[in-house]
């Protein structure tokens, strides 16, 4: 985004933007209201129909939930899964993305679009087929089985977003670094990667949060040994007639994405973050 | 301190030829300008010297050593790019120090060398600035400093001032000339601006479609263009179609005696400052159309009886009569036929 378009946008923003306001309001209703309801539920000790507000507020269900060992082990499982998957995905996908962006090789375009194909078909059917294969490989119900299945889920945006980021890096900058005496690897590490970093960071963040919330793969491949937070939440909602357990877990689940978002805004400006998504 | 030799250098992209069997010898400390319109192959030529393009034929030698296949990081060349190509995630110091850090020089030496080169381009104390806090001219100075700090044998400049305004361009041009003289560094300078080439170069190479049309000192290229293309590309040039008959060039009432030239069609090339215009009481070859005062000089637009338009530089011009009645006398000229010079005014 050039400085000019930023200025134009700012100027445009001075007039009341009715379409934007309307959209914002609609989003608030759809996202914020349910969130508020869930948060309220998590802090209600008693809330019976038809009362609009809870009869009794308190931390009863928070204490009850946090006292459970399976919640803590699920949290640890989820965090370590998300970390390992993100790390592996970064190590595998960044060099691949660089190759897609800068090198010409046989079958490049077909391979590039095949990542889209993985997302284009009903996921559950695919998962069942993979589960059948994993069963023979003794990967069902293991940590690394879940890592593998979630890794596949991150491939699309961990390749497509960094490819766009690498392609946006001015080739003359890379050439100037070669000229100054840097070999190809050094150029990648010192010039290309830092230049593409804000965009790549948003892809890494998406990968982490996406993996943390991923449910179908984790459930189908991981059950019953590997229980992630979302899987545990589903179990709670299915088995417990008390809504509050589910509400507390939902709020707990928001924590990582909230932390990640705040962290992101600190590390990189919101404008560069938006650029990562093509804003 | 180095000599650059290009030996029948060629580059083709698919079926198009960007550079065709180009040879050139650049002497130690010489500044050579590659001048040509876009698509003339001048940038491709420079990029082959820098190692960013692999030649399809021929070789590049620096101090007699073949570097045709050497990657840019192992060539003793340094390039200044048109877009300056500064690394925006580093400050000014970081940009200039990058190459020295790769060479693993001690910190103190890096600091002193960066300081020295910053002073050389007139940017003392700018080391801690971010590159986007600099003006266009300052950014280009940093790019020049970044190239110079490596003490290259050959300095390559790829239209470095193209994105700057006229004033700044002229100032930086002088500074680059000064620095180049002081360091005595062999330099190859690509430009499409003829005034840039004329004011900077020891020698100019005029390129067209990947071939050298003429190689020579600025005065030589300006005064004695070898082809109509060079004549038209450098400076302002009047071109009059006509014919040679019985040892005389004719265009309407304008006649020039030529010696030893066979009859046939020909084209007369004469610069506005080499065209003397006088009032001819009995009617002349051209009529006055317009007079434009540029402050330093005046230019009159003329139309010949044959319908061709000309420009001439005059001291006053106010004394010239309106209408047809002007006599033209070229003082320095060239006559071309089939892209070749067939006659030139006596020196």
XYZ file of C-alpha atoms in Angstrom:
626
model
C 0.000 0.000 0.000
C 1.486 3.322 -1.005
C 1.470 6.489 1.059
C -0.978 7.993 -1.412
C -3.665 5.395 -0.912
C -3.324 5.740 2.869
C -3.901 9.484 2.546
C -6.888 8.888 0.306
C -8.374 6.450 2.771
C -7.886 8.880 5.646
C -9.592 11.651 3.731
C -12.459 9.386 2.856
C -12.854 8.439 6.486
C -13.794 11.972 7.553
C -17.257 11.669 6.051
C -19.565 9.335 7.968
C -19.131 5.972 6.321
C -22.661 4.552 6.625
C -21.916 1.299 4.872
C -18.912 0.733 7.152
C -20.879 1.643 10.270
C -23.711 -0.682 9.296
C -21.317 -3.509 8.626
C -19.534 -2.859 11.925
C -22.824 -2.943 13.790
C -23.859 -6.190 12.122
C -20.484 -7.756 12.964
C -20.819 -6.576 16.564
C -24.226 -8.165 16.851
C -23.080 -11.436 15.339
C -19.728 -11.735 17.124
C -19.692 -9.603 20.239
C -23.145 -10.401 21.600
C -22.656 -14.176 21.618
C -19.222 -13.641 23.167
C -20.713 -11.504 25.925
C -23.389 -14.112 26.545
C -20.768 -16.850 26.797
C -18.619 -14.776 29.149
C -21.673 -14.035 31.307
C -22.531 -17.741 31.373
C -19.033 -18.623 32.530
C -19.357 -16.319 35.551
C -22.902 -17.328 36.519
C -23.406 -19.676 39.366
C -27.181 -19.726 38.801
C -28.994 -18.461 35.692
C -32.477 -19.808 35.087
C -35.067 -18.966 32.450
C -36.758 -16.445 32.107
C -34.448 -14.095 34.017
C -32.474 -11.677 31.788
C -29.548 -11.482 34.177
C -28.040 -14.372 36.153
C -29.548 -14.905 39.580
C -26.118 -15.453 41.093
C -22.709 -14.479 39.748
C -19.464 -16.070 40.912
C -16.388 -18.091 40.141
C -17.874 -21.448 41.113
C -17.595 -23.031 37.680
C -14.221 -21.463 36.951
C -12.896 -23.078 40.112
C -14.559 -26.358 39.270
C -13.201 -26.353 35.727
C -9.690 -25.299 36.622
C -9.562 -27.939 39.342
C -9.942 -30.705 36.757
C -6.745 -32.418 35.672
C -8.088 -33.229 32.173
C -8.539 -29.509 31.432
C -4.907 -28.774 32.254
C -3.576 -31.742 30.332
C -5.733 -30.752 27.336
C -4.374 -27.206 27.521
C -0.791 -28.499 27.607
C -1.564 -30.890 24.727
C -3.137 -28.125 22.650
C -0.349 -25.639 23.253
C 2.410 -28.146 22.502
C 0.553 -29.403 19.410
C 0.070 -25.868 18.082
C 3.702 -24.971 18.797
C 5.171 -28.097 17.226
C 2.911 -27.911 14.167
C 3.638 -24.213 13.637
C 7.367 -24.732 14.022
C 7.446 -27.704 11.628
C 5.197 -25.907 9.166
C 7.491 -22.875 9.227
C 10.593 -24.969 8.660
C 8.974 -26.894 5.798
C 6.899 -24.188 4.150
C 9.150 -21.106 4.147
C 11.866 -22.613 1.942
C 9.145 -24.126 -0.251
C 7.405 -20.751 -0.518
C 10.705 -19.118 -1.443
C 11.228 -21.707 -4.154
C 7.720 -21.094 -5.511
C 8.274 -17.348 -5.467
C 11.746 -17.149 -6.950
C 12.726 -20.336 -8.762
C 11.428 -21.910 -11.917
C 11.163 -25.668 -11.825
C 9.248 -28.395 -13.588
C 5.627 -28.773 -12.408
C 5.814 -25.590 -10.320
C 2.340 -24.260 -11.125
C 0.573 -27.594 -10.791
C 2.253 -28.216 -7.448
C 1.382 -24.718 -6.297
C -2.307 -25.192 -7.001
C -2.370 -28.686 -5.529
C -2.234 -27.059 -2.092
C -5.589 -25.502 -2.902
C -6.957 -28.897 -3.951
C -6.400 -30.166 -0.412
C -8.896 -27.587 0.806
C -11.313 -27.882 -2.090
C -12.829 -31.251 -1.126
C -15.001 -32.159 1.850
C -12.462 -32.390 4.626
C -14.102 -35.114 6.650
C -14.064 -37.644 3.845
C -10.393 -36.975 3.352
C -9.756 -37.326 7.067
C -11.476 -40.693 7.235
C -9.314 -41.950 4.370
C -6.187 -40.651 6.075
C -7.298 -42.199 9.364
C -7.502 -45.576 7.634
C -3.910 -45.190 6.450
C -2.741 -43.931 9.852
C -4.331 -46.968 11.468
C -1.974 -49.236 9.526
C 0.968 -47.005 10.361
C 0.118 -47.067 14.074
C -0.277 -43.311 14.092
C -3.850 -43.273 15.373
C -4.188 -41.876 18.872
C -0.611 -40.625 18.955
C 0.755 -37.112 19.355
C 2.725 -37.260 16.096
C -0.294 -38.561 14.197
C -2.210 -35.450 15.178
C 0.826 -33.280 14.367
C 0.926 -34.789 10.895
C -2.773 -34.270 10.179
C -2.756 -30.699 11.474
C 0.388 -29.932 9.515
C -1.526 -30.690 6.318
C -4.141 -28.157 7.348
C -1.581 -25.355 7.671
C 0.129 -25.971 4.316
C -2.206 -23.841 2.205
C -1.740 -20.472 3.898
C 1.776 -21.197 5.132
C 2.766 -21.506 1.477
C 0.421 -19.094 -0.287
C 0.854 -16.121 2.052
C 4.681 -16.299 2.235
C 4.878 -16.764 -1.554
C 3.067 -13.447 -1.958
C 5.379 -11.927 0.665
C 8.547 -13.156 -1.060
C 7.307 -12.041 -4.465
C 6.714 -8.557 -3.074
C 10.371 -8.196 -2.056
C 12.209 -5.945 -4.519
C 14.647 -8.066 -6.498
C 17.070 -5.147 -6.710
C 17.445 -5.310 -2.923
C 18.512 -8.927 -3.213
C 20.831 -8.087 -6.084
C 22.360 -5.210 -4.131
C 23.121 -7.668 -1.326
C 24.713 -10.144 -3.733
C 26.726 -7.228 -5.069
C 27.909 -6.381 -1.558
C 29.330 -9.880 -1.241
C 26.523 -11.959 0.270
C 25.929 -15.476 -1.026
C 22.382 -16.622 -1.872
C 21.732 -18.040 1.625
C 22.980 -14.922 3.352
C 20.797 -12.785 1.075
C 17.747 -14.836 2.026
C 18.522 -14.613 5.735
C 19.578 -10.950 5.894
C 17.427 -9.303 3.229
C 14.536 -11.363 1.857
C 13.303 -12.818 5.146
C 13.354 -9.535 7.122
C 11.641 -7.748 4.249
C 8.893 -10.361 4.101
C 8.738 -10.806 7.898
C 5.554 -8.871 8.795
C 3.511 -10.819 6.266
C 5.113 -14.133 7.143
C 4.489 -13.430 10.811
C 0.772 -13.129 10.158
C 0.842 -16.493 8.360
C 2.653 -18.082 11.323
C 0.074 -16.585 13.659
C -2.778 -17.939 11.536
C -1.097 -21.316 11.601
C -0.776 -21.320 15.390
C -4.319 -20.155 16.104
C -5.777 -22.360 13.382
C -4.017 -25.414 14.773
C -5.055 -24.579 18.306
C -8.722 -24.558 17.319
C -8.560 -27.443 14.848
C -11.060 -30.067 15.953
C -11.993 -32.636 13.321
C -8.510 -33.946 12.619
C -7.487 -33.873 16.251
C -10.605 -35.784 17.226
C -10.570 -38.365 14.439
C -6.851 -39.127 14.640
C -6.158 -38.309 18.275
C -9.060 -39.903 20.119
C -9.089 -41.281 22.679
C -5.510 -40.740 23.900
C -4.847 -37.217 22.582
C -7.418 -34.750 23.821
C -7.053 -31.132 22.785
C -8.999 -28.233 24.271
C -11.643 -28.070 21.522
C -12.113 -31.840 21.651
C -12.474 -31.664 25.429
C -15.004 -28.867 25.055
C -17.119 -30.946 22.714
C -17.017 -33.802 25.183
C -18.088 -31.433 27.954
C -20.951 -30.007 25.949
C -22.114 -33.469 24.925
C -21.859 -35.043 28.346
C -22.626 -32.278 30.823
C -26.097 -30.846 31.140
C -24.519 -27.790 32.802
C -23.844 -25.018 30.258
C -21.272 -23.253 32.428
C -18.514 -25.859 31.887
C -18.660 -25.301 28.153
C -18.758 -21.520 28.647
C -15.659 -21.508 30.856
C -13.776 -23.639 28.350
C -14.786 -21.350 25.473
C -13.458 -18.327 27.300
C -10.269 -20.259 28.067
C -9.984 -21.088 24.384
C -10.102 -17.433 23.402
C -7.056 -16.636 25.497
C -4.385 -17.784 23.006
C -5.844 -15.871 20.063
C -6.313 -12.788 22.228
C -2.722 -12.961 23.451
C -1.516 -13.551 19.915
C -3.476 -10.585 18.572
C -2.233 -8.197 21.256
C 1.297 -9.468 20.737
C 0.972 -8.962 16.992
C -0.179 -5.382 17.330
C 2.825 -4.735 19.541
C 5.352 -6.369 17.244
C 4.095 -4.955 13.975
C 1.867 -2.029 13.203
C -1.747 -2.806 12.375
C -1.238 -1.490 8.853
C 1.540 -3.940 8.042
C -0.534 -6.684 9.620
C -3.413 -5.833 7.328
C -1.002 -5.864 4.409
C -0.233 -9.464 5.307
C -3.801 -10.297 4.408
C -3.681 -8.182 1.290
C -5.336 -5.162 2.987
C 42.435 0.924 -10.220
C 41.430 -1.460 -12.887
C 40.875 -2.095 -16.536
C 37.639 -3.512 -17.877
C 37.495 -5.420 -21.149
C 34.338 -6.622 -22.853
C 35.051 -9.127 -25.540
C 32.333 -9.749 -28.166
C 29.766 -9.838 -25.367
C 26.312 -11.021 -26.404
C 22.998 -11.697 -24.694
C 19.795 -13.066 -26.141
C 16.491 -13.477 -24.322
C 14.624 -16.183 -26.181
C 14.582 -14.956 -29.762
C 15.315 -11.296 -29.066
C 18.883 -10.070 -29.048
C 19.507 -7.592 -26.245
C 23.235 -7.185 -26.824
C 25.061 -8.283 -29.974
C 28.797 -9.025 -29.947
C 29.724 -5.914 -28.003
C 33.392 -5.091 -27.427
C 34.811 -2.286 -25.325
C 37.988 -1.452 -23.455
C 37.616 0.804 -20.422
C 40.929 2.203 -19.264
C 42.022 2.508 -15.668
C 40.184 5.401 -13.992
C 38.081 6.128 -17.044
C 34.377 7.011 -16.873
C 32.457 5.573 -19.794
C 28.787 6.364 -20.381
C 26.526 3.851 -22.088
C 23.931 6.038 -23.759
C 20.869 4.880 -25.583
C 17.081 4.801 -25.597
C 15.208 2.221 -23.532
C 15.592 -1.227 -25.030
C 19.005 -0.444 -26.481
C 20.636 -3.071 -24.243
C 22.610 -0.655 -22.071
C 21.241 -1.978 -18.776
C 21.676 -5.583 -19.856
C 25.285 -4.781 -20.690
C 25.857 -3.270 -17.262
C 24.160 -6.196 -15.535
C 26.445 -8.608 -17.362
C 29.455 -6.712 -16.057
C 27.965 -6.810 -12.533
C 27.251 -10.537 -12.799
C 23.453 -10.329 -12.674
C 23.012 -11.636 -16.209
C 24.974 -14.463 -17.765
C 26.196 -13.599 -21.253
C 25.169 -15.967 -24.035
C 28.472 -15.315 -25.776
C 31.741 -13.448 -25.299
C 33.580 -12.635 -22.100
C 34.087 -10.034 -19.403
C 37.620 -9.366 -18.151
C 38.658 -7.264 -15.182
C 42.398 -6.553 -15.110
C 42.832 -9.299 -17.656
C 41.089 -11.889 -15.502
C 38.012 -13.594 -16.949
C 34.998 -13.104 -14.669
C 32.250 -13.997 -17.163
C 30.818 -16.771 -14.945
C 31.766 -15.342 -11.564
C 28.716 -14.634 -9.354
C 28.205 -10.978 -8.316
C 29.332 -11.575 -4.718
C 32.791 -12.609 -5.919
C 33.263 -9.858 -8.501
C 35.249 -6.729 -7.697
C 32.362 -4.607 -8.977
C 29.816 -2.509 -7.099
C 26.539 -1.343 -8.545
C 24.276 1.621 -7.821
C 20.714 0.809 -8.838
C 18.193 3.146 -10.368
C 15.691 2.552 -7.577
C 18.557 2.914 -5.034
C 17.466 -0.491 -3.610
C 18.353 0.424 -0.035
C 17.415 -2.177 2.568
C 14.535 -0.567 4.415
C 14.873 -2.775 7.497
C 18.347 -1.403 8.236
C 19.419 2.130 9.043
C 21.940 4.069 6.954
C 24.911 2.674 8.872
C 23.586 -0.873 8.542
C 23.136 -0.475 4.808
C 26.689 0.711 4.259
C 28.281 -1.656 6.787
C 26.552 -4.780 5.408
C 29.249 -5.647 2.891
C 32.032 -4.972 5.403
C 30.369 -7.199 8.001
C 30.233 -10.005 5.452
C 33.975 -9.536 4.986
C 34.288 -9.898 8.785
C 36.211 -6.682 9.303
C 36.782 -5.579 12.898
C 34.079 -3.325 14.320
C 36.322 -0.292 14.712
C 37.434 -0.489 11.108
C 33.864 -0.844 9.854
C 32.854 2.250 11.825
C 35.739 4.317 10.517
C 35.254 3.233 6.904
C 31.499 3.913 7.012
C 32.210 7.320 8.583
C 34.709 8.169 5.878
C 32.430 7.215 3.004
C 29.474 9.054 4.570
C 31.637 12.173 4.700
C 32.590 11.600 1.077
C 28.952 11.753 -0.054
C 28.178 14.634 2.293
C 26.083 12.735 4.830
C 28.156 12.958 8.037
C 26.149 12.018 11.099
C 23.338 10.379 9.144
C 24.320 6.833 10.161
C 21.494 6.320 12.648
C 18.748 7.562 10.301
C 16.247 5.156 8.837
C 16.323 5.070 5.054
C 12.726 6.284 4.754
C 13.638 9.432 6.711
C 15.884 10.540 3.861
C 15.033 12.542 0.766
C 15.385 10.989 -2.674
C 18.779 12.601 -3.212
C 20.063 11.481 0.187
C 18.866 7.935 -0.452
C 20.808 7.848 -3.696
C 23.884 9.211 -1.897
C 23.614 6.363 0.613
C 23.389 3.924 -2.298
C 26.559 5.440 -3.757
C 28.287 5.265 -0.363
C 27.221 1.633 -0.033
C 28.904 0.863 -3.333
C 32.040 2.919 -2.662
C 32.712 1.530 0.830
C 33.576 -1.828 -0.720
C 36.391 -0.152 -2.663
C 35.396 -1.879 -5.884
C 37.669 -2.050 -8.885
C 34.781 -1.150 -11.164
C 31.868 1.097 -10.212
C 28.622 0.476 -12.088
C 25.824 3.050 -12.129
C 22.470 2.119 -13.646
C 20.606 5.373 -14.350
C 21.157 6.380 -10.729
C 19.556 9.817 -10.978
C 16.601 9.011 -13.227
C 14.049 9.407 -10.437
C 15.412 12.740 -9.154
C 14.417 16.247 -10.231
C 16.517 18.261 -12.640
C 18.361 20.429 -10.078
C 19.282 17.552 -7.795
C 20.325 15.462 -10.761
C 22.791 18.103 -11.902
C 24.244 18.518 -8.426
C 24.648 14.811 -7.784
C 26.140 14.390 -11.239
C 28.877 16.883 -10.368
C 29.468 15.225 -7.023
C 29.770 11.805 -8.599
C 32.206 13.220 -11.135
C 34.275 14.770 -8.313
C 34.337 11.583 -6.267
C 35.155 9.471 -9.302
C 38.064 11.783 -10.145
C 39.371 11.828 -6.606
C 39.236 8.052 -6.185
C 40.286 7.389 -9.762
C 37.811 4.560 -9.935
C 37.004 2.918 -13.280
C 33.318 3.615 -13.894
C 30.597 2.448 -16.231
C 27.557 4.735 -16.222
C 24.261 3.887 -17.910
C 21.947 6.711 -18.892
C 19.367 7.674 -21.457
C 20.018 11.379 -20.888
C 22.394 12.862 -23.454
C 23.233 15.880 -21.262
C 24.204 13.503 -18.454
C 26.502 11.602 -20.783
C 28.004 14.746 -22.309
C 28.785 16.318 -18.935
C 30.075 13.199 -17.162
C 31.843 10.930 -19.565
C 35.419 10.591 -20.684
C 33.971 8.507 -23.484
C 30.432 7.885 -24.652
C 29.139 4.667 -26.184
C 25.928 5.324 -28.110
C 23.877 2.139 -28.224
C 21.041 1.173 -30.498
C 19.379 -2.241 -30.531
C 22.270 -3.872 -28.706
C 25.010 -2.505 -30.959
C 27.418 0.378 -30.552
C 26.589 3.093 -33.065
C 29.550 5.207 -32.061
C 32.240 5.226 -29.376
C 34.055 8.470 -28.712
C 34.742 11.472 -26.518
C 31.679 13.693 -25.858
C 32.917 16.424 -28.204
C 33.563 13.904 -30.958
C 30.167 12.253 -30.619
C 28.493 15.654 -30.563
C 30.427 17.295 -33.394
C 30.986 14.339 -35.673
C 28.119 11.898 -35.260
C 28.881 8.700 -37.151
C 25.274 7.816 -38.006
C 21.961 9.663 -38.364
C 20.825 7.913 -35.181
C 23.685 9.371 -33.141
C 23.119 12.748 -34.776
C 19.461 12.698 -33.790
C 19.901 11.205 -30.342
C 22.526 13.579 -28.980
C 21.679 17.227 -28.840
C 19.146 18.879 -31.084
C 19.602 18.251 -34.793
C 17.922 19.475 -37.982
C 17.561 16.837 -40.653
C 16.826 17.941 -44.192
C 15.981 15.416 -46.911
C 17.395 16.266 -50.324
C 19.631 14.963 -53.054
C 23.140 15.220 -54.397
C 23.401 16.371 -58.016
C 26.631 17.149 -59.791
C 28.669 17.672 -56.642
C 26.075 19.775 -54.834
C 23.591 18.916 -52.077
C 20.203 20.455 -52.821
C 17.138 21.056 -50.704
C 15.008 23.603 -52.520
C 16.959 26.816 -52.702
C 19.548 25.553 -50.183
C 22.713 24.331 -51.863
C 26.009 23.004 -50.497
C 29.071 22.075 -52.543
C 30.286 18.511 -51.844
C 33.361 16.933 -53.257
C 33.659 13.390 -54.575
C 30.113 12.345 -53.694
C 28.143 10.322 -56.248
C 24.652 11.539 -57.150
C 21.602 10.220 -55.332
C 19.288 10.913 -52.390
C 20.911 12.243 -49.185
C 20.115 13.809 -45.853
C 21.728 16.935 -44.441
C 22.195 17.124 -40.646
C 22.965 20.469 -39.072
C 22.646 21.676 -35.479
C 20.631 24.824 -34.655
C 23.783 26.608 -33.460
C 25.512 25.811 -36.742
C 22.856 27.335 -38.957
C 23.369 30.987 -39.831
C 20.196 32.767 -40.928
C 20.305 35.992 -42.960
C 17.710 38.153 -44.602
C 17.799 37.637 -48.369
C 16.253 40.585 -50.225
C 15.633 38.557 -53.386
C 13.758 35.771 -51.527
C 15.448 32.796 -49.837
C 15.166 29.145 -48.950
C 13.033 29.495 -45.804
C 10.468 31.560 -43.944
C 10.281 32.511 -40.268
C 7.578 30.813 -38.229
C 8.266 31.683 -34.615
C 10.910 33.019 -32.260
C 11.388 31.587 -28.764
C 13.514 33.298 -26.122
C 15.167 30.797 -23.723
C 17.016 33.487 -21.766
C 20.501 32.210 -22.526
C 19.784 31.946 -26.239
C 17.034 32.399 -28.819
C 15.695 29.773 -31.168
C 13.771 30.494 -34.366
C 11.535 27.983 -36.068
C 11.820 28.000 -39.856
C 10.013 26.329 -42.699
C 11.760 25.715 -45.988
C 10.097 26.152 -49.360
C 10.005 22.329 -49.501
C 7.956 22.183 -46.325
C 10.649 20.928 -43.936
C 10.864 22.448 -40.459
C 14.128 23.650 -38.956
C 15.436 25.269 -35.809
C 18.236 27.801 -35.717
C 19.964 29.546 -32.846
C 20.229 33.303 -33.303
C 21.755 36.186 -31.330
C 18.820 38.528 -31.796
C 16.305 37.435 -34.400
C 14.162 40.574 -34.116
C 15.790 41.974 -37.253
C 14.651 39.069 -39.411
C 11.774 39.750 -41.826
C 8.513 37.811 -41.642
C 7.573 35.622 -44.573
C 9.748 33.910 -47.162
C 13.023 35.725 -47.493
C 15.600 33.978 -45.361
C 18.861 32.591 -46.519
C 20.372 29.580 -44.722
C 24.072 28.946 -44.346
C 25.179 25.788 -42.484
C 28.622 26.309 -40.907
C 29.117 22.756 -39.661
C 27.188 19.821 -41.070
C 27.152 16.217 -42.168
C 25.499 14.489 -45.110
C 24.188 10.948 -44.654
C 23.131 8.286 -47.111
C 21.926 4.815 -46.069
C 22.887 5.491 -42.420
C 26.474 6.305 -43.429
C 28.291 9.634 -43.441
C 29.161 10.506 -47.034
C 30.368 14.061 -46.471
C 31.242 16.350 -43.612
C 31.949 20.069 -43.364
C 35.663 20.834 -43.311
C 36.794 21.033 -39.693
